[in-house]
Amino acid sequence: MSAAIHRSRITEGRPNPLGATWTGLGVNFALFSANATKVELCLFDDRGETELERIELPEYTNEVFHGFLPDARPGTIYAYRVHGPYAPEEGHRFNPNKLLLDPYALSHVGDLQWDHALFGYTIGHADEDLSFDERDSARFMPKCRVVDPAFTWGDDRRPRTPWERTVIYETHVKGVTKRHPLIPPDRQGTYSGLSSREMIRHIKSIGVTAVELLPVHFFLNDDYLLDKGLVNYWGYNSLGFFAPARRYARNQDFAFAEFKEMVARLHDAGLEVIMDVVYNHTAEGNERGATLSFKGIDNASYYRLLPDQKRYYINDTGTGNTVNLSHPRVLQMVTDSLRYWVNEMHVDGFRFDLGTILAREPHGFDDQSAFLKACMQDPVLADVKLIAEPWDIGPGGYQVGNFAPGWAEWNDKYRDTVRGFWVGEEGKAADLGKRLSGSADLFDHHGRKPWASINFLAAHDGFTLNDLVTYDEKHNEANGEENRDGHSHNLSHNYGVEGPTDDPEINAVRERQIRNMLATLYLSQGTPMLLAGDEFGRSQQGNNNAYCQDNEISWFDWEYGERGERLVAFTQRLAALRQRFPVLRRGRFLSGEYHEASGAKALSWIKPSGEEMEGADWDDPNTRCLAKLLDGRAQESNIRVAAHDATLLLILNAYHDAVEFTLPAVQDGVAWTRLIDTNLPDEEEDEPDFKVGESYTVTGRSLLLFCLKTKKRRAR
């Protein structure tokens, strides 16, 4: 480190924007801290290994330390040391011996090496986290890199797919391509691999319009996982909200450019990019966690602390800490991050992990919270897709249906109801009717639309569809927690054998149940979200919590054989039907009321006799076979259109045995054309017709879709 610092090298600079900003003439450094007394900018060599110089930021404006360094350029490696009181009982944990990452860093260099020196207190000391550790943490820390964000986007345009046409594909950047035989080895598991022609062709073929990526913000591997030879595979352990994870780049020094290229290629194919973002907590943990960034910059501002014991953290996330979005500067950081990913990285939307926390004020969840208001009024954020995971483990944390207008929400009631129905649970009929129709009981308020319900049957957290019909119990032994982790209530069934089997009868039932659930998902009102790989029967060997499995348990096996090919073909048929029939993706909630103008009801529920269901049918716990009649003559608005939509009949039979179902009579209808029968998955597109009023044998555990063929009317 140089012995002297010349004040002429650095000027006051500006307090905004926050972060390290290349101006073309130098770099402006700005760091928020309400409680620090001094901030030192630390410069490193090109490898990030040797600290070359410390420069005190000379100015402090509106709680922001700032300075302008004319000698700095893109590629400059830096970090901070922040001085202030070390008083954990007052919420302050400043320790200038600990090198700290810039919360606004756009890129990083190096990897974290877990060591006791990373902790602000002395591990093993009698005073625990009240002690003060004087070891320098720099050699164990990653560093920040100044970036020139310039990128040639060409004529890149956001696809702006309407919500009504949106189909989401939830996937993992690495896992989806790591074993893909048609992607070159150097591109497997990378942003580049995800945007390859092979992947785009497959994704488009199953009707997907938006790729939702598990976390790609800069994140860390937990030390306890590394000790077991595991890693944080999913990525829900963020430490930098502006930088893409380098681990998914072919060239880690240019991860931000490769991410942009991926977005551009997906956009060129008409695919949107949605990011799963984790703003609810950070990788720093609780009072016993490491001091890596926020904790050492301004612990009392960035985190929610117990009001009467500020030494301890509020833990509504279950991860040790909770980010304090009630603080204006923390709220600014999150919204700045979101705008950065939209404006600079061109992403199309966000799925917010544990979204309830983001709308939680000190008094609890508030649908008028500062964060929700900020998103609603922001012209950038109001123009992209916003999806909440509407729960956390805090008081009143379950908030499905309660987010503000403009938001979509993961609908776990849809997941559990549909799973329960197909596994044969009693008393699911009434709830199933609501879930298939966009869950109006949850979302039909304040002008919200059916698309607000993100319908899913499987997600990264839980069983895949294949494992849902293959295992009665979770098998998470590989996680090293003696199978104690992960949910135990999975609404799954193995149909006679735990795990894979050669029994043809069991396999036939399993495949039909997968088709039943895929068809239910694609044919429901609302926004379908498909877990990547479910379209070809991907398995995780019964692991329903594969968060730490960066191996064959999580990596997709694209050599899925004849069984997988049949499932892909079936999924493609479903996608084509959803696209073909607008009645399956109506923009308004369907009503069972009679429309005078059209002479029809948009929605009717039919029992096996061919008659409409009544209250007693819904209340009967043994009702497991019913049909949804969507009458295309009943338009969703008062505006007359030139042609009516098709009329469809969706039959679901969860009984183990076959049911004789009378195909109902509909005005002007002469026959029902069968489009889907999950018991006959390989049937050709030109399906046969069945007369109105005819009895159709619905196989046990099967789903059917019919389209009404009507009389030809004479032109006037």
XYZ file of C-alpha atoms in Angstrom:
716
model
C 0.000 0.000 0.000
C 1.347 3.449 -0.837
C 2.584 5.377 2.175
C 0.985 8.629 1.119
C -2.232 9.603 -0.591
C -2.300 12.715 -2.748
C -5.601 14.526 -2.424
C -5.223 15.730 -6.012
C -5.803 12.153 -7.148
C -9.369 12.175 -5.948
C -11.993 14.887 -5.999
C -15.352 15.172 -4.287
C -17.329 13.603 -7.087
C -21.078 13.136 -6.772
C -23.335 11.303 -4.282
C -25.290 9.754 -7.125
C -25.615 7.418 -8.765
C -24.581 4.967 -6.087
C -21.914 2.435 -6.971
C -18.832 2.741 -9.194
C -19.787 4.645 -12.351
C -17.479 4.995 -15.355
C -18.020 8.447 -16.848
C -15.505 8.287 -19.686
C -13.156 10.570 -17.729
C -12.802 8.482 -14.604
C -14.897 6.603 -12.064
C -17.263 8.079 -9.493
C -17.537 6.036 -6.291
C -20.562 6.491 -4.016
C -21.543 4.381 -1.007
C -24.504 4.874 1.323
C -24.022 4.541 5.073
C -26.076 6.442 7.624
C -23.942 5.444 10.605
C -20.341 5.134 9.376
C -17.663 7.646 10.294
C -15.272 7.042 7.387
C -15.130 5.007 4.175
C -11.918 3.878 2.495
C -11.806 2.852 -1.153
C -9.385 -0.059 -1.554
C -7.744 -0.625 -4.956
C -6.268 -3.979 -5.969
C -4.083 -5.393 -8.701
C -5.646 -6.921 -11.805
C -5.916 -10.340 -10.139
C -7.624 -8.899 -7.066
C -4.957 -10.388 -4.827
C -2.785 -7.481 -3.686
C -4.188 -4.319 -2.120
C -2.371 -1.448 -3.810
C -3.869 1.588 -2.166
C -6.475 2.913 0.252
C -8.134 6.213 -0.493
C -10.523 7.874 1.898
C -13.675 9.030 0.133
C -13.463 12.781 0.709
C -17.067 13.891 0.798
C -20.237 12.926 2.665
C -23.579 14.142 1.303
C -27.042 12.996 2.339
C -25.605 9.923 4.087
C -23.545 9.006 1.008
C -19.724 8.862 1.007
C -18.388 9.741 -2.427
C -15.361 10.658 -4.502
C -14.219 10.822 -8.119
C -11.044 9.035 -9.201
C -9.827 10.243 -12.613
C -7.170 7.525 -12.853
C -9.675 4.670 -12.539
C -10.920 2.826 -15.604
C -13.212 -0.101 -16.465
C -11.490 -3.177 -15.118
C -10.352 -1.443 -11.922
C -10.599 -3.866 -8.991
C -11.896 -2.367 -5.762
C -13.732 -2.875 -2.472
C -14.331 -0.872 0.712
C -13.360 -0.661 4.348
C -15.918 1.144 6.491
C -15.205 2.700 9.881
C -17.715 3.294 12.637
C -18.820 2.020 16.046
C -18.628 -1.681 16.793
C -21.634 -1.874 19.106
C -23.713 -4.971 18.249
C -26.183 -4.308 21.068
C -26.994 -1.010 19.338
C -27.147 -2.671 15.922
C -23.741 -1.470 14.663
C -21.083 -3.925 13.433
C -18.463 -1.727 11.746
C -15.039 -3.329 11.474
C -12.506 -1.803 9.025
C -10.432 -4.968 9.183
C -13.078 -6.592 7.017
C -13.051 -5.908 3.309
C -16.565 -5.179 2.016
C -18.213 -5.593 -1.376
C -19.997 -2.671 -2.977
C -23.772 -3.399 -2.927
C -23.972 -1.745 -6.376
C -21.058 -3.674 -7.932
C -21.783 -4.684 -11.541
C -19.108 -7.377 -11.680
C -16.831 -9.335 -9.372
C -13.484 -11.068 -9.529
C -12.291 -14.005 -7.438
C -14.182 -16.366 -5.177
C -14.988 -16.335 -1.488
C -12.779 -18.601 0.606
C -14.425 -19.330 3.909
C -12.166 -18.429 6.830
C -12.650 -17.211 10.388
C -11.128 -13.895 9.312
C -14.335 -13.127 7.374
C -16.258 -12.677 10.615
C -16.435 -9.349 12.410
C -16.202 -11.081 15.763
C -13.755 -13.726 16.977
C -15.232 -17.182 16.531
C -14.864 -19.173 19.747
C -14.512 -16.085 21.943
C -16.358 -16.144 25.258
C -18.207 -12.964 24.287
C -19.295 -14.517 20.981
C -20.460 -11.867 18.486
C -19.853 -9.066 20.997
C -16.116 -9.629 20.561
C -14.083 -7.778 17.904
C -11.850 -9.549 15.390
C -8.797 -7.692 14.066
C -7.727 -10.083 11.318
C -7.728 -8.718 7.763
C -10.225 -10.544 5.539
C -9.065 -9.182 2.162
C -7.236 -12.257 0.880
C -10.308 -14.431 1.428
C -12.762 -12.072 -0.260
C -13.911 -11.655 -3.858
C -13.532 -8.102 -5.118
C -15.585 -5.714 -7.259
C -14.735 -4.745 -10.823
C -15.589 -1.453 -12.528
C -17.576 -2.123 -15.695
C -18.288 -0.185 -18.843
C -21.902 -1.279 -19.439
C -21.821 -0.438 -23.171
C -23.234 -3.229 -25.340
C -24.395 -3.307 -28.939
C -28.018 -4.381 -28.670
C -28.825 -3.797 -32.322
C -32.579 -3.829 -32.852
C -33.323 -5.868 -29.717
C -36.924 -5.453 -28.624
C -38.807 -6.868 -25.704
C -41.392 -9.397 -26.950
C -44.061 -7.864 -24.674
C -46.110 -11.057 -24.730
C -49.605 -10.347 -23.356
C -50.241 -12.025 -20.019
C -53.126 -13.994 -21.553
C -50.717 -15.684 -23.977
C -47.898 -16.207 -21.495
C -46.577 -19.697 -20.712
C -43.654 -19.758 -18.257
C -40.782 -22.277 -18.232
C -39.003 -22.340 -14.863
C -35.442 -23.548 -15.248
C -31.846 -23.408 -14.040
C -29.190 -21.888 -16.299
C -26.640 -24.609 -15.644
C -28.791 -27.669 -15.079
C -30.893 -27.346 -18.230
C -27.929 -27.591 -20.631
C -25.113 -29.237 -18.655
C -25.782 -32.653 -20.236
C -27.312 -31.578 -23.541
C -25.598 -33.712 -26.216
C -26.171 -31.205 -29.050
C -24.636 -28.231 -27.218
C -20.817 -27.912 -27.401
C -19.105 -28.766 -24.099
C -17.757 -25.234 -23.603
C -21.326 -23.862 -23.792
C -22.990 -26.490 -21.609
C -24.226 -25.072 -18.315
C -23.831 -21.449 -19.422
C -25.881 -18.433 -20.456
C -24.646 -19.110 -23.963
C -25.882 -22.692 -23.859
C -29.342 -21.647 -22.717
C -29.677 -19.374 -25.751
C -28.456 -21.992 -28.220
C -30.597 -22.883 -31.220
C -31.184 -26.354 -29.815
C -32.628 -25.041 -26.560
C -34.684 -22.317 -28.208
C -36.164 -24.782 -30.686
C -37.267 -27.118 -27.892
C -38.637 -24.383 -25.635
C -40.655 -22.835 -28.442
C -42.065 -26.214 -29.487
C -43.915 -26.679 -26.185
C -45.618 -23.292 -26.340
C -43.371 -21.488 -23.871
C -43.249 -17.702 -24.183
C -41.131 -16.794 -21.129
C -38.066 -18.427 -19.581
C -37.913 -17.944 -15.812
C -34.371 -18.338 -14.483
C -33.540 -19.478 -10.977
C -31.377 -16.839 -9.258
C -28.556 -15.427 -11.365
C -27.593 -12.552 -9.072
C -24.104 -12.909 -7.600
C -24.442 -15.454 -4.786
C -22.279 -17.530 -2.450
C -21.892 -21.157 -1.505
C -22.621 -21.723 2.189
C -19.614 -22.943 4.169
C -21.592 -25.766 5.770
C -22.475 -27.091 2.301
C -18.881 -26.897 1.103
C -17.817 -28.878 4.173
C -20.120 -31.668 2.936
C -18.873 -31.481 -0.639
C -22.051 -29.704 -1.776
C -22.870 -26.224 -3.111
C -25.729 -23.749 -3.181
C -27.020 -24.947 -6.568
C -30.308 -23.050 -6.689
C -28.679 -19.722 -5.849
C -30.987 -18.375 -3.122
C -28.037 -16.831 -1.278
C -27.529 -13.444 -2.930
C -24.835 -10.941 -2.020
C -24.873 -8.648 -5.060
C -28.069 -7.464 -6.711
C -26.542 -5.843 -9.813
C -24.062 -8.460 -11.040
C -24.868 -11.670 -12.943
C -23.420 -14.853 -11.460
C -20.028 -15.469 -13.052
C -20.256 -19.217 -12.571
C -22.667 -19.501 -15.515
C -20.437 -17.692 -18.019
C -18.016 -19.231 -20.527
C -15.627 -16.376 -19.732
C -16.227 -15.336 -16.138
C -14.667 -11.912 -16.667
C -17.424 -11.063 -19.149
C -20.473 -12.598 -17.516
C -22.474 -9.388 -17.906
C -21.882 -9.344 -21.691
C -22.738 -13.034 -22.079
C -25.926 -12.521 -20.106
C -26.906 -9.668 -22.415
C -26.206 -11.792 -25.481
C -28.396 -14.549 -24.047
C -31.255 -12.100 -23.551
C -30.844 -10.741 -27.067
C -30.968 -14.229 -28.609
C -34.004 -15.260 -26.587
C -35.755 -12.022 -27.527
C -34.952 -12.638 -31.177
C -36.843 -15.932 -30.838
C -39.810 -14.150 -29.225
C -39.020 -15.441 -25.726
C -39.174 -13.248 -22.645
C -36.664 -13.527 -19.789
C -37.922 -13.481 -16.206
C -35.483 -13.483 -13.294
C -36.094 -15.151 -9.942
C -34.763 -12.519 -7.532
C -33.920 -12.768 -3.837
C -34.182 -9.365 -2.188
C -35.584 -10.698 1.082
C -32.278 -11.747 2.670
C -28.543 -11.881 1.964
C -25.745 -14.402 2.413
C -24.466 -12.677 5.574
C -26.708 -14.628 7.945
C -27.545 -13.594 11.499
C -25.398 -12.182 14.307
C -23.104 -15.202 13.960
C -22.719 -14.726 10.218
C -19.831 -13.267 8.246
C -19.202 -9.582 7.551
C -18.999 -9.365 3.754
C -20.912 -6.283 2.638
C -24.145 -4.842 4.055
C -23.429 -5.877 7.638
C -20.181 -3.923 7.702
C -21.455 -0.962 5.658
C -24.497 -0.166 7.798
C -26.007 -3.128 9.589
C -28.700 -1.076 11.342
C -30.023 0.288 8.044
C -29.855 -2.734 5.765
C -31.386 -5.347 8.086
C -34.474 -5.640 10.245
C -33.329 -5.919 13.860
C -35.337 -6.737 16.969
C -36.565 -3.369 18.294
C -35.599 -4.045 21.903
C -32.550 -6.250 21.215
C -30.772 -4.813 18.195
C -27.987 -7.336 18.532
C -30.359 -9.876 16.984
C -31.995 -10.083 13.570
C -35.637 -10.529 12.654
C -35.724 -13.795 10.735
C -38.910 -13.857 8.665
C -36.975 -15.615 5.891
C -35.667 -18.621 7.788
C -32.149 -17.776 6.587
C -30.923 -15.692 9.523
C -31.645 -12.140 8.386
C -34.309 -10.033 6.671
C -33.549 -7.107 4.372
C -35.114 -3.892 5.670
C -37.139 -2.461 2.795
C -38.744 0.013 5.183
C -35.525 2.028 4.977
C -35.641 4.448 2.023
C -32.054 3.806 0.922
C -32.537 0.028 1.028
C -35.759 0.389 -0.916
C -33.842 2.547 -3.379
C -31.193 -0.158 -3.768
C -33.785 -2.793 -4.629
C -35.661 -0.604 -7.097
C -32.379 0.620 -8.606
C -31.428 -3.023 -9.076
C -34.718 -3.864 -10.757
C -34.470 -0.884 -13.100
C -30.873 -1.803 -13.931
C -31.875 -5.294 -15.028
C -34.687 -3.903 -17.167
C -32.883 -0.929 -18.698
C -29.342 -2.272 -18.990
C -29.868 -6.047 -19.212
C -33.241 -5.912 -21.028
C -35.020 -8.526 -18.885
C -38.801 -8.715 -19.088
C -39.897 -9.441 -15.538
C -39.154 -10.751 -12.083
C -40.335 -13.487 -9.766
C -39.802 -12.330 -6.167
C -38.699 -15.033 -3.740
C -40.620 -14.807 -0.444
C -42.406 -11.789 -1.864
C -44.450 -11.165 1.278
C -41.315 -9.867 2.985
C -40.886 -7.168 0.364
C -44.348 -5.872 1.214
C -43.839 -6.238 4.971
C -43.645 -3.120 7.074
C -42.841 -3.168 10.818
C -46.555 -3.752 11.518
C -46.788 -6.659 9.042
C -47.798 -7.305 5.416
C -49.304 -4.261 3.725
C -50.664 -4.251 0.177
C -49.902 -0.526 0.216
C -46.319 -0.986 1.382
C -43.569 1.327 0.198
C -42.165 -1.349 -2.086
C -45.457 -2.133 -3.804
C -46.168 1.577 -4.229
C -42.701 2.137 -5.651
C -43.214 -0.583 -8.249
C -46.694 0.616 -9.171
C -45.687 4.214 -9.836
C -42.364 3.460 -11.498
C -42.759 3.742 -15.297
C -40.030 1.143 -15.844
C -41.194 -1.461 -13.343
C -44.891 -1.004 -14.049
C -44.170 -2.064 -17.633
C -42.683 -5.512 -16.890
C -44.051 -8.735 -15.457
C -44.025 -8.801 -11.647
C -44.636 -12.164 -9.958
C -44.758 -12.702 -6.199
C -44.118 -15.825 -4.217
C -46.787 -14.644 -1.759
C -45.603 -16.227 1.472
C -42.867 -16.208 4.101
C -42.499 -17.763 7.553
C -43.212 -14.556 9.470
C -46.485 -13.631 11.216
C -49.285 -13.356 8.668
C -46.857 -14.468 6.003
C -49.336 -16.326 3.780
C -50.839 -13.738 1.423
C -51.981 -15.563 -1.736
C -54.391 -13.285 -3.604
C -53.583 -10.202 -1.543
C -50.909 -8.486 -3.612
C -51.596 -5.200 -5.344
C -53.228 -4.915 -8.776
C -50.704 -5.416 -11.558
C -48.996 -8.312 -9.803
C -49.230 -12.008 -10.578
C -48.751 -14.580 -7.809
C -47.660 -18.171 -7.474
C -50.857 -20.039 -6.627
C -50.017 -22.966 -4.353
C -53.735 -23.608 -3.840
C -53.869 -24.529 -7.518
C -50.930 -26.896 -7.069
C -52.302 -28.635 -4.010
C -55.883 -28.879 -5.249
C -55.003 -30.348 -8.638
C -52.457 -32.731 -7.130
C -54.954 -33.815 -4.487
C -57.697 -34.347 -7.059
C -55.591 -36.558 -9.320
C -54.170 -38.557 -6.433
C -57.774 -39.382 -5.450
C -58.391 -37.236 -2.382
C -62.021 -36.779 -1.376
C -63.846 -33.463 -1.339
C -61.775 -31.682 -3.981
C -64.480 -30.992 -6.585
C -65.592 -27.548 -5.402
C -62.068 -26.253 -4.978
C -61.023 -27.793 -8.301
C -63.728 -25.832 -10.095
C -62.273 -22.596 -8.731
C -58.682 -23.469 -9.601
C -59.465 -24.498 -13.187
C -61.242 -21.171 -13.713
C -58.486 -18.782 -12.690
C -59.131 -18.827 -8.924
C -61.605 -15.957 -8.972
C -62.158 -16.426 -5.244
C -58.562 -15.268 -4.735
C -57.903 -12.827 -7.554
C -61.182 -11.356 -8.815
C -60.927 -7.980 -7.085
C -59.569 -4.511 -7.875
C -59.770 -5.271 -11.584
C -57.300 -8.136 -11.411
C -57.480 -10.718 -14.189
C -57.179 -14.522 -14.393
C -53.541 -14.199 -15.477
C -52.725 -13.047 -11.930
C -52.897 -16.716 -10.933
C -49.601 -18.406 -11.795
C -50.758 -22.007 -12.053
C -48.114 -24.638 -11.391
C -48.005 -28.280 -10.366
C -44.260 -28.574 -9.865
C -41.455 -26.094 -9.277
C -37.773 -26.172 -8.385
C -38.780 -26.667 -4.744
C -40.468 -30.072 -4.545
C -41.011 -33.167 -6.662
C -40.855 -33.078 -10.429
C -44.047 -34.361 -12.100
C -42.318 -37.658 -12.784
C -41.317 -38.089 -9.153
C -44.781 -37.033 -8.036
C -46.132 -40.249 -9.564
C -43.095 -42.407 -8.692
C -42.487 -41.858 -4.982
C -44.679 -41.884 -1.899
C -41.891 -40.378 0.204
C -39.104 -37.881 -0.382
C -35.593 -39.263 -0.772
C -33.212 -36.448 0.128
C -30.459 -38.604 1.617
C -27.874 -37.084 -0.749
C -28.373 -33.706 0.960
C -26.607 -34.969 4.066
C -29.408 -34.115 6.483
C -30.678 -37.672 7.068
C -33.719 -36.951 4.891
C -35.072 -34.427 7.410
C -35.104 -31.543 4.928
C -37.777 -30.865 2.309
C -41.557 -31.079 2.545
C -43.104 -34.358 3.631
C -46.644 -33.583 2.447
C -46.236 -33.900 -1.308
C -49.626 -35.284 -2.408
C -47.699 -37.905 -4.353
C -48.299 -41.604 -5.023
C -46.074 -44.385 -6.345
C -48.951 -46.629 -7.583
C -47.497 -49.775 -6.099
C -43.702 -49.558 -6.182
C -41.434 -46.941 -4.631
C -39.199 -45.620 -7.393
C -38.667 -46.772 -10.981
C -40.127 -50.120 -12.022
C -40.426 -52.370 -15.067
C -44.063 -53.173 -14.261
C -45.958 -52.130 -17.427
C -49.274 -51.554 -15.644
C -47.745 -49.253 -13.030
C -45.800 -47.358 -15.684
C -48.945 -46.940 -17.768
C -50.804 -45.378 -14.835
C -47.850 -43.140 -13.996
C -47.531 -41.839 -17.548
C -51.264 -41.220 -17.765
C -51.192 -39.274 -14.510
C -48.351 -37.105 -15.829
C -50.405 -36.446 -18.955
C -53.431 -35.662 -16.790
C -51.510 -33.039 -14.859
C -49.830 -31.548 -17.928
C -53.222 -31.278 -19.635
C -54.842 -29.753 -16.555
C -52.070 -27.146 -16.414
C -52.254 -26.122 -20.078
C -56.057 -26.160 -20.229
C -56.766 -24.103 -17.076
C -57.569 -20.405 -16.980
C -54.658 -18.405 -15.610
C -50.944 -18.354 -16.440
C -49.360 -21.815 -16.693
C -45.855 -22.328 -15.343
C -44.118 -25.531 -16.403
C -41.147 -26.861 -14.466
C -38.474 -27.447 -17.082
C -38.044 -31.126 -17.839
C -41.560 -32.122 -16.818
C -42.425 -32.180 -20.503
C -40.237 -35.283 -20.915
C -40.506 -36.860 -17.467
C -37.349 -35.595 -15.763
C -36.536 -37.234 -12.429
C -34.513 -36.063 -9.427
C -34.417 -39.589 -7.989
C -37.051 -38.674 -5.418
C -35.173 -35.646 -4.088
C -37.684 -32.865 -3.448
C -35.160 -30.344 -2.111
C -32.245 -30.506 -4.543
C -30.986 -27.035 -3.625
C -27.449 -28.323 -3.041
C -27.190 -30.924 -5.823
C -25.000 -29.573 -8.622
C -24.780 -32.983 -10.272
C -26.807 -35.601 -12.171
C -29.634 -35.336 -9.640
C -30.390 -31.824 -10.913
C -28.843 -31.800 -14.387
C -31.292 -32.638 -17.169
C -30.867 -35.925 -19.002
C -31.808 -35.058 -22.580
C -31.439 -38.666 -23.731
C -34.890 -39.415 -22.417
C -35.859 -42.174 -24.827
C -39.206 -43.166 -26.317
C -41.192 -42.438 -23.150
C -39.859 -38.889 -23.032
C -40.518 -38.379 -26.731
C -44.160 -39.351 -26.229
C -44.524 -36.863 -23.377
C -42.889 -34.075 -25.396
C -45.214 -34.762 -28.318
C -48.207 -34.707 -25.972
C -47.067 -31.407 -24.436
C -46.689 -29.939 -27.908
C -50.288 -30.905 -28.672
C -51.454 -29.193 -25.504
C -49.522 -26.054 -26.394
C -51.074 -25.998 -29.839
C -54.568 -26.331 -28.359
C -54.012 -23.492 -25.885
C -52.861 -21.323 -28.756
C -55.704 -22.428 -31.046
C -58.593 -21.801 -28.650
C -58.750 -18.332 -27.018
C -61.509 -19.601 -24.711
C -58.747 -21.425 -22.788
C -56.963 -18.148 -22.001
C -59.739 -15.627 -21.584
C -58.727 -12.199 -20.306
C -61.659 -12.012 -17.893
C -62.998 -14.352 -15.277
C -65.598 -16.704 -16.726
C -69.093 -16.399 -15.350
C -71.827 -18.993 -14.965
C -74.430 -16.303 -15.566
C -76.682 -16.407 -18.617
C -75.806 -13.838 -21.295
C -78.934 -12.520 -22.992
C -77.068 -11.170 -26.018
C -75.361 -14.448 -26.848
C -77.966 -16.796 -25.414
C -75.329 -18.793 -23.574
C -73.381 -19.182 -20.340
C -69.644 -18.860 -20.657
C -69.076 -21.532 -18.037
C -71.092 -24.555 -16.962
C -70.178 -27.603 -14.913
C -71.490 -30.962 -16.067
C -71.849 -34.251 -14.226
C -71.586 -37.688 -15.859
C -75.335 -37.779 -16.569
C -74.829 -34.856 -18.967
C -76.784 -32.494 -16.706
C -75.492 -29.418 -14.929
C -73.994 -29.908 -11.500
C -75.942 -28.689 -8.490
C -75.011 -27.797 -4.935
C -75.268 -31.355 -3.688
C -72.844 -32.538 -6.384
C -70.244 -30.005 -5.298
C -70.717 -30.890 -1.629
C -70.461 -34.647 -2.212
C -66.950 -35.664 -1.065
C -67.051 -38.584 -3.518
C -67.454 -36.386 -6.600
C -64.339 -37.201 -8.615
C -65.619 -36.986 -12.175
C -66.881 -33.710 -13.629
C -66.683 -31.640 -16.783
C -66.093 -27.980 -17.532
C -68.148 -26.632 -20.440
C -66.739 -23.471 -22.027
C -69.328 -22.006 -24.377
C -67.594 -19.890 -26.988
C -70.792 -18.044 -27.880
C -70.602 -16.115 -24.603
C -68.062 -13.368 -25.240
C -65.938 -11.895 -22.467
C -66.865 -8.298 -23.277
C -69.847 -6.308 -24.534
C -68.078 -5.593 -27.800
C -69.534 -7.742 -30.552
C -67.037 -9.754 -32.563
C -67.318 -11.191 -36.038
C -66.983 -14.831 -35.026
C -67.683 -16.797 -31.875
C -65.014 -18.751 -30.087
C -65.135 -22.533 -30.017
C -67.126 -24.431 -27.405
C -65.029 -26.923 -25.454
C -65.792 -29.701 -22.993
C -63.075 -30.679 -20.519
C -63.752 -33.936 -18.630
C -61.682 -34.967 -15.618
C -62.082 -38.384 -14.019
C -60.033 -39.109 -10.899
C -61.885 -42.330 -10.103
C -59.782 -45.455 -10.445
C -62.544 -46.998 -12.559
C -64.106 -45.969 -15.849
C -67.160 -43.696 -15.879
C -69.895 -43.548 -18.520
C -70.213 -39.865 -19.366
C -73.111 -38.490 -21.432
C -71.796 -35.834 -23.786
C -74.115 -32.875 -23.161
C -76.421 -31.278 -25.700
C -75.573 -27.683 -26.593
C -77.607 -25.364 -28.807
C -76.686 -25.845 -32.496
C -74.311 -28.671 -31.543
C -74.399 -31.868 -33.595
C -71.294 -33.693 -32.382
C -68.291 -33.508 -30.113
C -64.856 -33.844 -31.716
C -62.376 -35.521 -29.407
C -59.124 -33.579 -29.203
C -57.441 -35.185 -26.194
C -57.857 -38.445 -24.335
C -54.964 -39.050 -21.944
C -55.693 -42.774 -22.175
C -54.975 -42.555 -25.912
C -51.923 -40.299 -26.006
C -50.719 -41.290 -29.458
C -54.014 -40.567 -31.230
C -53.620 -38.547 -34.429
C -54.723 -34.937 -34.761
C -57.848 -35.819 -36.814
C -59.781 -37.112 -33.826
C -63.167 -38.827 -34.271
C -66.598 -37.297 -33.623
C -69.172 -38.424 -31.063
C -72.834 -37.527 -31.189
C -74.380 -35.097 -28.755
C -76.083 -37.105 -26.025
C -73.921 -40.155 -26.698
C -72.329 -41.990 -23.786
C -68.549 -41.976 -23.739
C -66.502 -44.354 -21.597
C -64.036 -42.212 -19.668
C -61.147 -44.360 -18.511
C -60.268 -44.268 -14.834
C -57.715 -41.566 -14.019
C -57.985 -39.771 -17.330
C -58.737 -36.389 -18.901
C -60.516 -35.608 -22.160
C -61.047 -32.504 -24.242
C -63.810 -32.190 -26.848
C -64.667 -29.411 -29.273
C -68.303 -28.854 -30.330
C -69.153 -29.263 -34.001
C -72.147 -27.061 -34.835
C -74.779 -26.870 -37.556
C -73.837 -24.810 -40.565
C -76.015 -21.730 -40.770
C -77.222 -20.287 -44.034
C -75.852 -16.901 -44.932
C -78.489 -14.170 -44.964
